[in-house]
Amino acid sequence: MSAANTAESADFRGPLDITRAATVVLDAESTVIGWSPAAAELLGYGPADALGRPLTAFLSVRPAGGTLPAEASGAAVPGPGPPSLVGNEVHVARTRDGRELLVATATCPLPGAAGASGPGTPERIVVAAEVEALLHWESRIALLQGLATQSPVGLAIYDTDLRLSWSNTAYEREMGQPLAAFRGKRAEELYGAGSFVTPGYPHTLAGVMRQVLDTGEPVLDLHFRGQPPSDPGRDHLWSCAYYRLEDAHGHALGVCEDAFDITDRYRVQERLALLVEAGRRIGTVLDVATTAEEIAEVAVPDFAATVRVDVTRAAVTGETAAVGSPADMSLLRVAERSAPGSGAPDPGLPANGPTGSGPTGSGAAGSSPMATARGLAAPGGPSSPGDPRQPYPPVVYPPGSPQNRSLSSGGLVLDEGTLVVPLRTGGGILGLVTFDRGEGSDASGRTLAPDRATTFDNGEVALADELAARAAVCIDNARRYTRERTASLALQRQLLPHHLPPRSAVETAYRYLPADDVTGVGGDWFDVIPLSGTRVGLVVGDVVGHGLQAAATMGRLRTSVRAFAQLDMAPDELLTRLDDLVGQPAEDRPDAYGGAVETYDVTTGATCLYAVYDPVSRRCVMARAGHLPPAIVGPGGEVSFPDLPAGPPLGLGGLPFESLEFDLPVGSLLALFTDGLIEARDRDVGRGLDTLGRVLGDRSASLEELCDRAVSELVPGGTSADDTALLLVRTRALDTDRVADWELTAEPVSVGRARELATGQLEAWGLEELAFATQLVVSELVTNAVRYAGGPLGLRLIRDRTLVCEVADTGHTSPHLRHSAADDEGGRGLFIVAQLVQRWGTRYTPTGKTIWAEQALPPAEAG
């Protein structure tokens, strides 16, 4: 359809317009004296059939359905001035073919007819049209009237010079004044420095309208940001459409603008999007500082120019949330973020407050549980997440500050562009979040920014409260995790050795990597146990499972092994006792109230290897309970895996354990490990053992270097599906000049002989000041051996980090301390010995027993 036809179809004259309607001229007697072609077309009667007949021959006498609406009086007839239509009614018309039509009629008296009335004299004109056509036209007129007066969409027409020529009522409301006050102005004069934010189009109103005028292509759904005269200083957002207006010949008349203010809707969508983003980004890790930094990142710059997060010290350390008065709550600044160029000061900080925030959560988050676990087993590792030693600066707010008021009341406080929201959890407070709008009107430069110079509105206050509530839940979860993790790590540190002191018998290094990267604890363990006679016990074990349950079981096993080892049990006997212990049924382990403990039997399948190395004889004896054999690297670098009797895993019961004894040359390397080191989904045990042997074969590397290499090659990335423990031991030997031993007969005379031998040896070692105590110890031990045991006797002195005195006999009864009465003639000797030495004890051998005692060396010698 051409532009001319389009314009013609948009005819607003109406069906009752005299140029279009069926027109009938009547005289004073209502006789038809004039009949238009339109009347002939409507009713089917030609002029010859209608002229001279009464009007009632064609229309009903009475109206059929009442009068027409007032809008129907808009019909016009030619002549000077608007005619006055009277009696707008609906009648039933009869057509020539017998049909009945509902027609709307309007009557117009002719000017001057009143003075010349009579038959045949024109007195009035009646116009008629079908009611359906009239109602259709009226709906179009009502639509136009609604757009002009009632529509919420702002409509404006700009001429070809882009000056405003017409607008509707909604547009006038945006302007805040009637159309006459701003007609003829350009768009930039009305909206100031507004701009379009939709990409791909000119940024200015003039640019967009000029493009529409030039191309004739309409533009829909553009977003324009500006400040209307009715609301200066506050940005609004409109959804706009532009199309060109043309006359009947296709010539441009101007541009029509449709604009709908979507500011409120956009802000609701923006707040919802911010909440969605907060749900996605807040609480990604269980770390207080990281969570605080995340809420600051979400809120800046879209919601506030500056965000500060202060939490209680309890939240950082994992303690219970504070419920006392504000004076009891020590706040720490854990996160602070500002939009670039905002320059928003903190109105609550005192002048001598901290000038910068402490470390964010990035540092804490970078300390992974695996790294923490490695740090646990290798001294000097990083601190754990939530470590209270992190240098977060303390914050103290003055009494009148909004932060202090919020802390005191436990509620939101709004104060001149600063909104303070407490981080509430249960009945306690974890801290405060301060949202500050600062000085600038739009620090973020985002698509739609609220007025930064004004306070937060009710919707923004509710949004801030929701953000803080979500952050509080995440921070509380992080606090609880910190508490549980701290307890788990404390348990692990208590169960595993913190530091292995230097021993004359061996040099050690170790690594421990739990598979549970949440709690940082596992079921593997290792230990180095000092034994009598400068010997050392070496232990490595593995409990089925991970986490706290396995760690608790591991703790019981480790404690039991140390207790049995202090009794100087042989490795096979120790494993037998340990097997009996863990094989007890659950009903044999009642709880504190006498009831049976319902436990998951993780000890079934636990494995252990126990070895004892004697640096004097350079002999090593070991036994294993279902555990992997150790790797032994000789002084020349040759690697071997001794064929130890396997033995059943602990807890099965009823099966024997066997020991294997062999020589270990000085400088040999003994590697004890769990299966998590050498087993992997993509690697079998054989390959793992080959890799471990290749790494340990480097004799030039230190033990710490060998530990690092073994872990890096066998546990890439520090993560494994199973707990991993590795203990490296390099053997040493005591020089012959540090050991003296003699064989004595089981006779009383041997007591004096033993004193003389011991005194002479102490003089040779330069330990004369220990002679008196040593004589008493030797005399008592040899006397007891002569009196209660049999010969031959053995006396041995060892000068190590302590002075060790040992007396061996063939008896199997161990002496014990007892309280002697005042009239007893004996029984005080062993009590005196116990007061003179650091520790003493008994160990059993295949030929009898050995009583030993250790004395501290003089400070000069001990150093």
mmCIF file of N, CA, C and O in Angstrom, residues 550-631:
data_model
loop_
_atom_site.group_PDB
_atom_site.id
_atom_site.type_symbol
_atom_site.label_atom_id
_atom_site.label_comp_id
_atom_site.label_asym_id
_atom_site.label_seq_id
_atom_site.Cartn_x
_atom_site.Cartn_y
_atom_site.Cartn_z
ATOM 1 N N ALA A 550 38.986 -41.912 61.380
ATOM 2 C CA ALA A 550 40.251 -42.618 61.189
ATOM 3 C C ALA A 550 41.345 -42.008 62.055
ATOM 4 O O ALA A 550 42.203 -42.726 62.593
ATOM 5 N N ALA A 551 41.333 -40.661 62.204
ATOM 6 C CA ALA A 551 42.359 -40.015 63.023
ATOM 7 C C ALA A 551 42.223 -40.412 64.485
ATOM 8 O O ALA A 551 43.232 -40.626 65.178
ATOM 9 N N ALA A 552 40.980 -40.531 64.979
ATOM 10 C CA ALA A 552 40.790 -40.939 66.371
ATOM 11 C C ALA A 552 41.291 -42.363 66.586
ATOM 12 O O ALA A 552 41.946 -42.668 67.600
ATOM 13 N N THR A 553 41.000 -43.246 65.650
ATOM 14 C CA THR A 553 41.504 -44.621 65.760
ATOM 15 C C THR A 553 43.024 -44.645 65.680
ATOM 16 O O THR A 553 43.691 -45.381 66.422
ATOM 17 N N MET A 554 43.556 -43.837 64.762
ATOM 18 C CA MET A 554 45.012 -43.754 64.655
ATOM 19 C C MET A 554 45.630 -43.296 65.974
ATOM 20 O O MET A 554 46.683 -43.798 66.401
ATOM 21 N N GLY A 555 44.977 -42.344 66.646
ATOM 22 C CA GLY A 555 45.504 -41.867 67.926
ATOM 23 C C GLY A 555 45.561 -42.959 68.969
ATOM 24 O O GLY A 555 46.524 -43.043 69.742
ATOM 25 N N ARG A 556 44.510 -43.797 68.997
ATOM 26 C CA ARG A 556 44.534 -44.912 69.951
ATOM 27 C C ARG A 556 45.673 -45.873 69.635
ATOM 28 O O ARG A 556 46.381 -46.336 70.534
ATOM 29 N N LEU A 557 45.856 -46.186 68.360
ATOM 30 C CA LEU A 557 46.914 -47.118 67.990
ATOM 31 C C LEU A 557 48.292 -46.547 68.296
ATOM 32 O O LEU A 557 49.173 -47.255 68.811
ATOM 33 N N ARG A 558 48.479 -45.265 67.970
ATOM 34 C CA ARG A 558 49.796 -44.672 68.214
ATOM 35 C C ARG A 558 50.121 -44.648 69.709
ATOM 36 O O ARG A 558 51.246 -44.951 70.119
ATOM 37 N N THR A 559 49.115 -44.312 70.509
ATOM 38 C CA THR A 559 49.341 -44.285 71.960
ATOM 39 C C THR A 559 49.668 -45.683 72.478
ATOM 40 O O THR A 559 50.557 -45.858 73.326
ATOM 41 N N SER A 560 48.957 -46.666 71.956
ATOM 42 C CA SER A 560 49.218 -48.040 72.398
ATOM 43 C C SER A 560 50.612 -48.491 71.988
ATOM 44 O O SER A 560 51.323 -49.148 72.772
ATOM 45 N N VAL A 561 51.017 -48.156 70.766
ATOM 46 C CA VAL A 561 52.354 -48.556 70.316
ATOM 47 C C VAL A 561 53.419 -47.928 71.204
ATOM 48 O O VAL A 561 54.401 -48.605 71.594
ATOM 49 N N ARG A 562 53.273 -46.650 71.521
ATOM 50 C CA ARG A 562 54.274 -46.010 72.385
ATOM 51 C C ARG A 562 54.304 -46.654 73.768
ATOM 52 O O ARG A 562 55.381 -46.830 74.359
ATOM 53 N N ALA A 563 53.112 -46.998 74.280
ATOM 54 C CA ALA A 563 53.088 -47.623 75.604
ATOM 55 C C ALA A 563 53.754 -48.999 75.571
ATOM 56 O O ALA A 563 54.552 -49.345 76.462
ATOM 57 N N PHE A 564 53.446 -49.791 74.548
ATOM 58 C CA PHE A 564 54.069 -51.112 74.450
ATOM 59 C C PHE A 564 55.564 -50.999 74.180
ATOM 60 O O PHE A 564 56.360 -51.803 74.676
ATOM 61 N N ALA A 565 55.961 -49.984 73.388
ATOM 62 C CA ALA A 565 57.381 -49.829 73.071
ATOM 63 C C ALA A 565 58.185 -49.478 74.317
ATOM 64 O O ALA A 565 59.345 -49.909 74.461
ATOM 65 N N GLN A 566 57.578 -48.683 75.227
ATOM 66 C CA GLN A 566 58.297 -48.328 76.449
ATOM 67 C C GLN A 566 58.539 -49.539 77.345
ATOM 68 O O GLN A 566 59.393 -49.494 78.229
ATOM 69 N N LEU A 567 57.786 -50.585 77.109
ATOM 70 C CA LEU A 567 58.013 -51.828 77.856
ATOM 71 C C LEU A 567 59.104 -52.669 77.213
ATOM 72 O O LEU A 567 59.348 -53.809 77.660
ATOM 73 N N ASP A 568 59.739 -52.126 76.170
ATOM 74 C CA ASP A 568 60.829 -52.811 75.480
ATOM 75 C C ASP A 568 60.401 -54.157 74.922
ATOM 76 O O ASP A 568 61.144 -55.159 74.978
ATOM 77 N N MET A 569 59.169 -54.192 74.371
ATOM 78 C CA MET A 569 58.709 -55.424 73.738
ATOM 79 C C MET A 569 59.386 -55.601 72.393
ATOM 80 O O MET A 569 59.674 -54.633 71.692
ATOM 81 N N ALA A 570 59.601 -56.853 72.031
ATOM 82 C CA ALA A 570 60.104 -57.151 70.694
ATOM 83 C C ALA A 570 59.032 -56.804 69.668
ATOM 84 O O ALA A 570 57.838 -56.808 69.972
ATOM 85 N N PRO A 571 59.416 -56.486 68.438
ATOM 86 C CA PRO A 571 58.420 -56.069 67.440
ATOM 87 C C PRO A 571 57.287 -57.063 67.239
ATOM 88 O O PRO A 571 56.125 -56.670 67.144
ATOM 89 N N ASP A 572 57.592 -58.368 67.177
ATOM 90 C CA ASP A 572 56.512 -59.321 66.970
ATOM 91 C C ASP A 572 55.572 -59.384 68.166
ATOM 92 O O ASP A 572 54.355 -59.491 68.013
ATOM 93 N N GLU A 573 56.117 -59.284 69.385
ATOM 94 C CA GLU A 573 55.270 -59.289 70.573
ATOM 95 C C GLU A 573 54.436 -58.013 70.643
ATOM 96 O O GLU A 573 53.263 -58.046 71.023
ATOM 97 N N LEU A 574 55.024 -56.896 70.266
ATOM 98 C CA LEU A 574 54.273 -55.632 70.287
ATOM 99 C C LEU A 574 53.080 -55.687 69.341
ATOM 100 O O LEU A 574 51.962 -55.277 69.693
ATOM 101 N N LEU A 575 53.281 -56.225 68.135
ATOM 102 C CA LEU A 575 52.173 -56.309 67.188
ATOM 103 C C LEU A 575 51.112 -57.289 67.667
ATOM 104 O O LEU A 575 49.914 -57.088 67.413
ATOM 105 N N THR A 576 51.528 -58.328 68.354
ATOM 106 C CA THR A 576 50.554 -59.270 68.897
ATOM 107 C C THR A 576 49.669 -58.597 69.940
ATOM 108 O O THR A 576 48.443 -58.752 69.936
ATOM 109 N N ARG A 577 50.287 -57.832 70.853
ATOM 110 C CA ARG A 577 49.504 -57.098 71.844
ATOM 111 C C ARG A 577 48.587 -56.069 71.175
ATOM 112 O O ARG A 577 47.440 -55.890 71.582
ATOM 113 N N LEU A 578 49.092 -55.403 70.166
ATOM 114 C CA LEU A 578 48.297 -54.398 69.472
ATOM 115 C C LEU A 578 47.123 -55.050 68.745
ATOM 116 O O LEU A 578 46.011 -54.511 68.729
ATOM 117 N N ASP A 579 47.364 -56.211 68.166
ATOM 118 C CA ASP A 579 46.292 -56.938 67.486
ATOM 119 C C ASP A 579 45.210 -57.354 68.471
ATOM 120 O O ASP A 579 44.013 -57.266 68.158
ATOM 121 N N ASP A 580 45.611 -57.790 69.656
ATOM 122 C CA ASP A 580 44.635 -58.142 70.683
ATOM 123 C C ASP A 580 43.812 -56.927 71.102
ATOM 124 O O ASP A 580 42.602 -57.033 71.353
ATOM 125 N N LEU A 581 44.447 -55.769 71.169
ATOM 126 C CA LEU A 581 43.752 -54.564 71.620
ATOM 127 C C LEU A 581 42.691 -54.124 70.616
ATOM 128 O O LEU A 581 41.538 -53.873 70.974
ATOM 129 N N VAL A 582 43.069 -54.022 69.347
ATOM 130 C CA VAL A 582 42.116 -53.506 68.363
ATOM 131 C C VAL A 582 41.102 -54.555 67.964
ATOM 132 O O VAL A 582 40.067 -54.222 67.361
ATOM 133 N N GLY A 583 41.333 -55.808 68.303
ATOM 134 C CA GLY A 583 40.378 -56.849 67.962
ATOM 135 C C GLY A 583 39.281 -57.019 68.982
ATOM 136 O O GLY A 583 38.402 -57.863 68.806
ATOM 137 N N GLN A 584 39.272 -56.232 70.072
ATOM 138 C CA GLN A 584 38.222 -56.343 71.068
ATOM 139 C C GLN A 584 36.887 -55.925 70.468
ATOM 140 O O GLN A 584 36.805 -54.942 69.736
ATOM 141 N N PRO A 585 35.808 -56.643 70.740
ATOM 142 C CA PRO A 585 34.498 -56.252 70.218
ATOM 143 C C PRO A 585 34.014 -54.962 70.854
ATOM 144 O O PRO A 585 34.492 -54.543 71.895
ATOM 145 N N ALA A 586 33.049 -54.315 70.180
ATOM 146 C CA ALA A 586 32.566 -53.013 70.635
ATOM 147 C C ALA A 586 31.972 -53.086 72.024
ATOM 148 O O ALA A 586 32.082 -52.151 72.810
ATOM 149 N N GLU A 587 31.321 -54.234 72.384
ATOM 150 C CA GLU A 587 30.686 -54.298 73.695
ATOM 151 C C GLU A 587 31.711 -54.339 74.819
ATOM 152 O O GLU A 587 31.366 -54.130 75.979
ATOM 153 N N ASP A 588 32.976 -54.602 74.495
ATOM 154 C CA ASP A 588 34.012 -54.574 75.516
ATOM 155 C C ASP A 588 34.541 -53.174 75.762
ATOM 156 O O ASP A 588 35.409 -52.993 76.594
ATOM 157 N N ARG A 589 34.029 -52.177 74.993
ATOM 158 C CA ARG A 589 34.497 -50.796 75.172
ATOM 159 C C ARG A 589 33.301 -49.942 75.550
ATOM 160 O O ARG A 589 32.690 -49.271 74.704
ATOM 161 N N PRO A 590 32.868 -49.947 76.820
ATOM 162 C CA PRO A 590 31.679 -49.187 77.228
ATOM 163 C C PRO A 590 31.959 -47.687 77.205
ATOM 164 O O PRO A 590 33.095 -47.250 77.281
ATOM 165 N N ASP A 591 30.855 -46.915 77.108
ATOM 166 C CA ASP A 591 31.004 -45.476 77.163
ATOM 167 C C ASP A 591 31.051 -45.008 78.604
ATOM 168 O O ASP A 591 31.066 -45.798 79.537
ATOM 169 N N ALA A 592 31.030 -43.693 78.813
ATOM 170 C CA ALA A 592 31.173 -43.130 80.150
ATOM 171 C C ALA A 592 29.992 -43.472 81.045
ATOM 172 O O ALA A 592 30.087 -43.385 82.266
ATOM 173 N N TYR A 593 28.859 -43.856 80.473
ATOM 174 C CA TYR A 593 27.662 -44.159 81.253
ATOM 175 C C TYR A 593 27.413 -45.655 81.387
ATOM 176 O O TYR A 593 26.358 -46.087 81.817
ATOM 177 N N GLY A 594 28.401 -46.430 80.941
ATOM 178 C CA GLY A 594 28.291 -47.866 81.106
ATOM 179 C C GLY A 594 27.654 -48.599 79.949
ATOM 180 O O GLY A 594 27.574 -49.815 79.946
ATOM 181 N N GLY A 595 27.175 -47.894 78.940
ATOM 182 C CA GLY A 595 26.553 -48.521 77.785
ATOM 183 C C GLY A 595 27.573 -48.827 76.708
ATOM 184 O O GLY A 595 28.665 -48.253 76.657
ATOM 185 N N ALA A 596 27.216 -49.738 75.833
ATOM 186 C CA ALA A 596 28.125 -50.106 74.753
ATOM 187 C C ALA A 596 28.202 -48.978 73.743
ATOM 188 O O ALA A 596 27.221 -48.304 73.453
ATOM 189 N N VAL A 597 29.378 -48.764 73.195
ATOM 190 C CA VAL A 597 29.606 -47.719 72.213
ATOM 191 C C VAL A 597 29.325 -48.286 70.824
ATOM 192 O O VAL A 597 29.906 -49.304 70.430
ATOM 193 N N GLU A 598 28.440 -47.636 70.091
ATOM 194 C CA GLU A 598 28.141 -48.065 68.728
ATOM 195 C C GLU A 598 29.151 -47.394 67.800
ATOM 196 O O GLU A 598 29.073 -46.209 67.526
ATOM 197 N N THR A 599 30.107 -48.140 67.327
ATOM 198 C CA THR A 599 31.197 -47.576 66.531
ATOM 199 C C THR A 599 31.308 -48.306 65.214
ATOM 200 O O THR A 599 30.897 -49.460 65.071
ATOM 201 N N TYR A 600 31.890 -47.595 64.263
ATOM 202 C CA TYR A 600 32.243 -48.203 62.982
ATOM 203 C C TYR A 600 33.649 -48.753 63.123
ATOM 204 O O TYR A 600 34.588 -48.020 63.437
ATOM 205 N N ASP A 601 33.805 -50.041 62.927
ATOM 206 C CA ASP A 601 35.075 -50.705 63.215
ATOM 207 C C ASP A 601 36.080 -50.416 62.114
ATOM 208 O O ASP A 601 36.316 -51.232 61.226
ATOM 209 N N VAL A 602 36.681 -49.226 62.185
ATOM 210 C CA VAL A 602 37.665 -48.861 61.179
ATOM 211 C C VAL A 602 39.005 -49.529 61.445
ATOM 212 O O VAL A 602 39.890 -49.489 60.596
ATOM 213 N N THR A 603 39.180 -50.124 62.643
ATOM 214 C CA THR A 603 40.478 -50.726 62.940
ATOM 215 C C THR A 603 40.673 -52.034 62.197
ATOM 216 O O THR A 603 41.793 -52.487 62.025
ATOM 217 N N THR A 604 39.589 -52.684 61.790
ATOM 218 C CA THR A 604 39.747 -53.899 61.006
ATOM 219 C C THR A 604 40.402 -53.538 59.683
ATOM 220 O O THR A 604 39.873 -52.762 58.901
ATOM 221 N N GLY A 605 41.546 -54.128 59.437
ATOM 222 C CA GLY A 605 42.266 -53.805 58.222
ATOM 223 C C GLY A 605 43.352 -52.784 58.434
ATOM 224 O O GLY A 605 44.071 -52.469 57.500
ATOM 225 N N ALA A 606 43.510 -52.256 59.657
ATOM 226 C CA ALA A 606 44.613 -51.343 59.919
ATOM 227 C C ALA A 606 45.927 -52.112 59.827
ATOM 228 O O ALA A 606 46.023 -53.278 60.204
ATOM 229 N N THR A 607 46.948 -51.443 59.302
ATOM 230 C CA THR A 607 48.258 -52.072 59.138
ATOM 231 C C THR A 607 49.299 -51.302 59.924
ATOM 232 O O THR A 607 49.107 -50.117 60.243
ATOM 233 N N CYS A 608 50.413 -51.965 60.231
ATOM 234 C CA CYS A 608 51.461 -51.323 61.018
ATOM 235 C C CYS A 608 52.791 -52.036 60.770
ATOM 236 O O CYS A 608 52.830 -53.253 60.508
ATOM 237 N N LEU A 609 53.858 -51.265 60.823
ATOM 238 C CA LEU A 609 55.223 -51.799 60.760
ATOM 239 C C LEU A 609 55.999 -51.192 61.919
ATOM 240 O O LEU A 609 55.962 -49.975 62.124
ATOM 241 N N TYR A 610 56.683 -52.065 62.670
ATOM 242 C CA TYR A 610 57.463 -51.604 63.828
ATOM 243 C C TYR A 610 58.859 -52.177 63.731
ATOM 244 O O TYR A 610 59.050 -53.381 63.503
ATOM 245 N N ALA A 611 59.843 -51.275 63.894
ATOM 246 C CA ALA A 611 61.260 -51.680 63.819
ATOM 247 C C ALA A 611 62.011 -51.067 64.985
ATOM 248 O O ALA A 611 61.670 -49.981 65.464
ATOM 249 N N VAL A 612 63.034 -51.761 65.428
ATOM 250 C CA VAL A 612 63.913 -51.276 66.497
ATOM 251 C C VAL A 612 65.345 -51.326 65.979
ATOM 252 O O VAL A 612 65.813 -52.384 65.499
ATOM 253 N N TYR A 613 66.022 -50.187 66.066
ATOM 254 C CA TYR A 613 67.421 -50.115 65.614
ATOM 255 C C TYR A 613 68.304 -49.809 66.810
ATOM 256 O O TYR A 613 68.022 -48.904 67.610
ATOM 257 N N ASP A 614 69.416 -50.590 66.907
ATOM 258 C CA ASP A 614 70.384 -50.434 67.996
ATOM 259 C C ASP A 614 71.671 -49.871 67.393
ATOM 260 O O ASP A 614 72.355 -50.557 66.622
ATOM 261 N N PRO A 615 72.030 -48.614 67.717
ATOM 262 C CA PRO A 615 73.242 -48.026 67.129
ATOM 263 C C PRO A 615 74.526 -48.625 67.685
ATOM 264 O O PRO A 615 75.598 -48.394 67.128
ATOM 265 N N VAL A 616 74.425 -49.359 68.788
ATOM 266 C CA VAL A 616 75.624 -49.975 69.349
ATOM 267 C C VAL A 616 75.964 -51.239 68.566
ATOM 268 O O VAL A 616 77.092 -51.428 68.113
ATOM 269 N N SER A 617 74.986 -52.102 68.366
ATOM 270 C CA SER A 617 75.247 -53.353 67.651
ATOM 271 C C SER A 617 75.022 -53.208 66.150
ATOM 272 O O SER A 617 75.376 -54.120 65.397
ATOM 273 N N ARG A 618 74.424 -52.094 65.712
ATOM 274 C CA ARG A 618 74.067 -51.837 64.317
ATOM 275 C C ARG A 618 73.114 -52.905 63.781
ATOM 276 O O ARG A 618 73.133 -53.253 62.615
ATOM 277 N N ARG A 619 72.291 -53.431 64.666
ATOM 278 C CA ARG A 619 71.306 -54.438 64.307
ATOM 279 C C ARG A 619 69.924 -53.806 64.284
ATOM 280 O O ARG A 619 69.615 -52.897 65.070
ATOM 281 N N CYS A 620 69.101 -54.295 63.375
ATOM 282 C CA CYS A 620 67.721 -53.811 63.263
ATOM 283 C C CYS A 620 66.813 -55.027 63.249
ATOM 284 O O CYS A 620 67.067 -56.001 62.514
ATOM 285 N N VAL A 621 65.755 -54.968 64.050
ATOM 286 C CA VAL A 621 64.766 -56.031 64.075
ATOM 287 C C VAL A 621 63.407 -55.390 63.812
ATOM 288 O O VAL A 621 63.082 -54.339 64.373
ATOM 289 N N MET A 622 62.615 -55.997 62.927
ATOM 290 C CA MET A 622 61.326 -55.393 62.573
ATOM 291 C C MET A 622 60.309 -56.478 62.286
ATOM 292 O O MET A 622 60.648 -57.638 61.997
ATOM 293 N N ALA A 623 59.038 -56.100 62.397
ATOM 294 C CA ALA A 623 57.907 -56.971 62.072
ATOM 295 C C ALA A 623 56.804 -56.088 61.507
ATOM 296 O O ALA A 623 56.738 -54.882 61.776
ATOM 297 N N ARG A 624 55.940 -56.706 60.720
ATOM 298 C CA ARG A 624 54.859 -55.922 60.104
ATOM 299 C C ARG A 624 53.544 -56.685 60.188
ATOM 300 O O ARG A 624 53.516 -57.914 60.158
ATOM 301 N N ALA A 625 52.461 -55.896 60.279
ATOM 302 C CA ALA A 625 51.107 -56.446 60.327
ATOM 303 C C ALA A 625 50.371 -55.992 59.078
ATOM 304 O O ALA A 625 49.682 -54.967 59.076
ATOM 305 N N GLY A 626 50.559 -56.744 57.977
ATOM 306 C CA GLY A 626 49.879 -56.424 56.734
ATOM 307 C C GLY A 626 50.377 -55.177 56.047
ATOM 308 O O GLY A 626 49.776 -54.716 55.070
ATOM 309 N N HIS A 627 51.483 -54.610 56.517
ATOM 310 C CA HIS A 627 51.973 -53.352 55.959
ATOM 311 C C HIS A 627 53.026 -53.626 54.879
ATOM 312 O O HIS A 627 53.604 -54.715 54.802
ATOM 313 N N LEU A 628 53.245 -52.598 54.040
ATOM 314 C CA LEU A 628 54.277 -52.706 53.015
ATOM 315 C C LEU A 628 55.655 -52.760 53.665
ATOM 316 O O LEU A 628 55.907 -52.077 54.668
ATOM 317 N N PRO A 629 56.589 -53.540 53.122
ATOM 318 C CA PRO A 629 57.942 -53.575 53.689
ATOM 319 C C PRO A 629 58.651 -52.253 53.427
ATOM 320 O O PRO A 629 58.300 -51.514 52.500
ATOM 321 N N PRO A 630 59.659 -51.938 54.219
ATOM 322 C CA PRO A 630 60.380 -50.686 54.003
ATOM 323 C C PRO A 630 61.353 -50.805 52.834
ATOM 324 O O PRO A 630 61.636 -51.895 52.329
ATOM 325 N N ALA A 631 61.828 -49.659 52.402
ATOM 326 C CA ALA A 631 62.913 -49.619 51.414
ATOM 327 C C ALA A 631 64.209 -49.356 52.158
ATOM 328 O O ALA A 631 64.274 -48.481 53.028
#
